[in-house]
Amino acid sequence: MFKHLYKLMWNKRKQNFLLLSEILVSFLVIFALFSFLVYYFQNYQKPKGLDYERVWTVSYDNRQVSKQLDSARLFYDDLERSLKAMPQIREVAYTSANFPYSQSVMNTNVSLGDKVINSVNRYVSGIDYHKVLQMNLTEGRWFYPEDAAAAIKPIVINETLKAEAFGKQSAVGRLFDNHDKTSRRRIVGVVQDVKVEGDYLPSGKAMYTPLDTTDIKWNSFILLKVTEAADANFEGKLYKYLGQRFNNERVEITYMKDLRTAKNEVTLIPMIIFMIVAGFLIINVALGLFGVLWYNINRRRSEIGLRRAIGASSTSVSGQLVSESLILATLSIIVGCFFALQFPLLHVFDVAANVYLYAILLTVLFIYLLVIACSVYPGKQAAAIHPATALHEE
Amino acid sequence: MIRLENIEKVYRTDTVETLAINGINLHVQKGEFLSIMGPSGCGKSTLLNIMGLLDEPSRGQIKIDNQDISRYSDKQMANFRNEKLGFIFQSYHLINDLQVLDNVELPLLYRNSSSQSRRALATAALEKVGLSNRTKHFPTQLSGGQRQRVAIARAIVGQPQIILADEPTGNLDSAMGNEIMDILINLNKNEGTTIVMVTHDESMAQKTHRLVRLFDGSQVQ
Ligand SMILES: Nc1ncnc2c1ncn2[C@@H]1O[C@H](COP(=O)(O)OP(=O)(O)OP(=O)(O)O)[C@@H](O)[C@H]1O
Ligand SMILES: [Mg+2]
C-alpha cells in the first residue's frame, strides 16, 4: 500500500509542488527557530558561574586620580581598605569595563607554542574579584598579592579556554605567550565558566589577569559585594563618599542583577518576536495544508467512491489521506534535512553539531504532528463520503 | 446467489422524497447473466448499488451466498466487496494519476498479496481484455473503449464471483460495445462469473440469459 501511495503522490508531484515547497519553507523556518531554542536551552542549563545578587558595579571618572603610578597605587589601596571597612560591604574588587553582563568585551589572543587561540576575553581583575562574584575554582588558585613580584605574571583561565588549549589535561603551571610572543603568563588556576552575556549565551573563552601597573592608572570600575544591610540610604551615602574621594560627581552605581535582566532581554525579545512571526507562518501553512487537503478530497470524491466500491473500508480511506500527507511531508523533510545538515557539516556558526541535530529532530517531529493535525479531519470527512453518491456524481 | 426481498429505497432531501425502488424481489442465480433495462431514472443504478453493498436499502433484505449482509460492519462489507464483487461503471472511474497496470492492481491492494502476485494477476487480467501493450499508459492516453477494458480488467483481477456492470457500453460506439459485451459473455461462460448488467441497448440485453425491466422503481417483467 505504501508503494502504491508513494507512486500516486509521485505521479501527482506537479499538483503537489506548491504544498511540498510550503512544507519545505516551514521546515526551514522551524528548524531555525528550534536551533535557537535548543542553543539557548543548552546554555541556560549550564551553571551561571557566579552570584550576581547584591553585587553593585560602580563606575567613576578617574581624571582626578594621580597618573603617578605609586600615588595611584596608594590611593586605590587606601580606597579599597576604606570601602571594605564599611559594615555594609563584604568584598571589594577593581575591574576592567568588561565585567559580567556589561556592554564591553576585551578580545585578545594567546599562543601556545604554534597554536594561536583567538577571541579570548581578557578580564582585568582585582585580588578579590572571584570573591565578589563567588566564582568557583575548579583547579589551582586565584592570585595572591605576592604574585606581583613574580617574574612571570600569573593568570587564571576559564574551563572553555582550558578545554580548547589543553583538552582534558591539567592547565595549572602551563604557560601562555601573548599574541606577539613578547611576554609570557603562567596559569595558576582554572575557574568555572561565567555566562557573562546572560543566561542563554555561552561564556566564551576567558582569562583573568591581575590588575597591574599599567591597568591601575586607567581603572574606572569597582565591583562590590554588599550585605543585606546595604539599603538605598547606604547607597546614597556611598555615592557621596565616592564623589568626595574621586573629586567629582560622575559616579554611577548599578545593580548587577539589573544588568543581567537587561542582557537576557536582549536575547529573549528578538526570540519572542521570531516565535510570533514563525507562529503566524505556521498558522498560515496549517490553513493552507488544511485547505488543500479539503479541496483535494472534494476533487477526489469519485476516486474515494471507487476505492470504497473495490474494497476500501472507511477507515482505510481516511488512513490513506493521512498517509498521503505524511508521504508529502516526508519528501519535503528529506529536502529540508539536506539543507539543515549543511550547518553542522560546514560548521557555518560556532555552534555544537548536536544543537542542529536536536533541532532537526524536533522539526521533523513538529512537521509530522502539524501534517497529521491538518489531515485527520479532512480524512474523517473523506471517510464519511457515501460511495454510491460519490460514484453517481461524475 | 443474490437474493433481494422486498427492497425499497427512499431518497430523502429537504424538500422531496423520492421512492427510487419500490418493493423489488429478485433472485439472481449463480452463473447467470442478467440484464436490467428501463427508462432513465427508474432506479436501475440504485438497484445495482444496493446489490453491490454501496447503498443501503430503506427496507427489505439482501442475501448474497445465503449470508445476511445487513448485520455486516463497514470493514466486513469492504472485505466482502473486495473479494466477491467486481464493479464496472459507465464512466469507467479510473484513477488518472495511475498507470493502467496500477489501476488494475487496485483491488488487490486491499487484500493481503505480494507485489509480484499483484503484478502477475494484473498483467493476466489485462491480457484477457486485450490490453497487454498498454500497461504503462495513463488512462487519459487511452480511447473510451480501451478505458472501459481497463475497468473490466480491474473488475476481474480479483477473480470475483459476481460482476455488477452499470451501462458498461453506454459511452461507446456499437463496435466497441460489442467487443466489451463479448468479453463479458466469455467471462460468464468460461469462468462462471455471475453478471448483472444495466443497459439501455436492447440488442445487448438480448445476448444475456434473462432480462428484467424496471419502471418507476418496480419490476414490470
Ligand atoms: N443520491 C440521491 N439522492 C436523491 N435522489 C436520488 C439519488 N440517487 C438517485 N436518486 C433518484 O432516484 C431515482 C433513480 O435513480 P437511478 O440513478 O437509480 O436511475 P437510473 O435508472 O440509473 O437512471 P439512468 O438510466 O439515467 O442512469 C431517480 O429519480 C433519482 O433522481
Ligand atoms: Mg443509472
XYZ file of C-alpha atoms and ligand atoms in Angstrom, chain A residues 386 388-390 392-393, chain B residues 9-13 16-21 36-49 55 90 166-167 198-200 214 216-217, ligand 1:
72
model
C -21.140 7.868 0.702
C -22.944 5.378 -4.089
C -23.395 9.143 -4.115
C -19.764 9.826 -4.936
C -23.088 8.792 -9.044
C -21.797 12.350 -9.337
C -35.193 2.647 -1.371
C -36.341 6.125 -0.486
C -34.154 9.163 -1.093
C -34.975 11.981 1.239
C -33.840 15.507 0.640
C -38.728 15.908 -1.682
C -38.899 12.231 -1.021
C -38.099 10.010 -3.994
C -39.105 6.394 -3.991
C -36.323 5.043 -6.202
C -37.013 1.336 -5.606
C -31.681 -4.770 -16.328
C -33.424 -2.261 -18.553
C -35.759 0.607 -18.042
C -36.208 4.304 -18.679
C -33.885 6.839 -17.203
C -34.491 7.476 -13.533
C -36.371 4.247 -12.926
C -33.889 3.078 -10.310
C -31.514 0.768 -12.189
C -28.327 2.223 -10.771
C -29.844 2.367 -7.328
C -30.705 -1.295 -7.509
C -27.219 -2.193 -8.666
C -25.672 -0.148 -5.864
C -26.005 1.713 -0.734
C -20.452 3.717 -17.342
C -23.747 -0.223 -14.849
C -24.134 0.631 -18.537
C -27.685 -2.446 -16.583
C -28.102 -1.411 -20.198
C -30.110 0.815 -22.476
C -37.946 -1.721 -14.298
C -40.630 3.744 -11.670
C -38.841 1.587 -9.147
N -28.434 10.394 -4.064
C -29.698 10.605 -4.459
N -30.461 11.481 -3.821
C -31.737 11.717 -4.179
N -32.340 11.096 -5.183
C -31.602 10.194 -5.888
C -30.258 9.892 -5.557
N -29.805 8.959 -6.426
C -30.836 8.687 -7.248
N -31.916 9.423 -6.920
C -33.210 9.356 -7.558
O -33.616 8.023 -7.604
C -34.199 7.731 -8.856
C -33.466 6.573 -9.501
O -32.180 6.944 -9.865
P -31.170 5.981 -10.603
O -29.851 6.652 -10.674
O -31.218 4.667 -9.963
O -31.798 5.915 -12.037
P -31.331 5.092 -13.286
O -32.404 4.153 -13.594
O -29.980 4.531 -13.085
O -31.274 6.200 -14.424
P -30.251 6.366 -15.635
O -30.660 5.417 -16.676
O -30.439 7.774 -16.093
O -28.888 6.109 -15.109
C -34.147 8.993 -9.676
O -35.396 9.595 -9.639
C -33.153 9.858 -8.973
O -33.497 11.201 -9.069
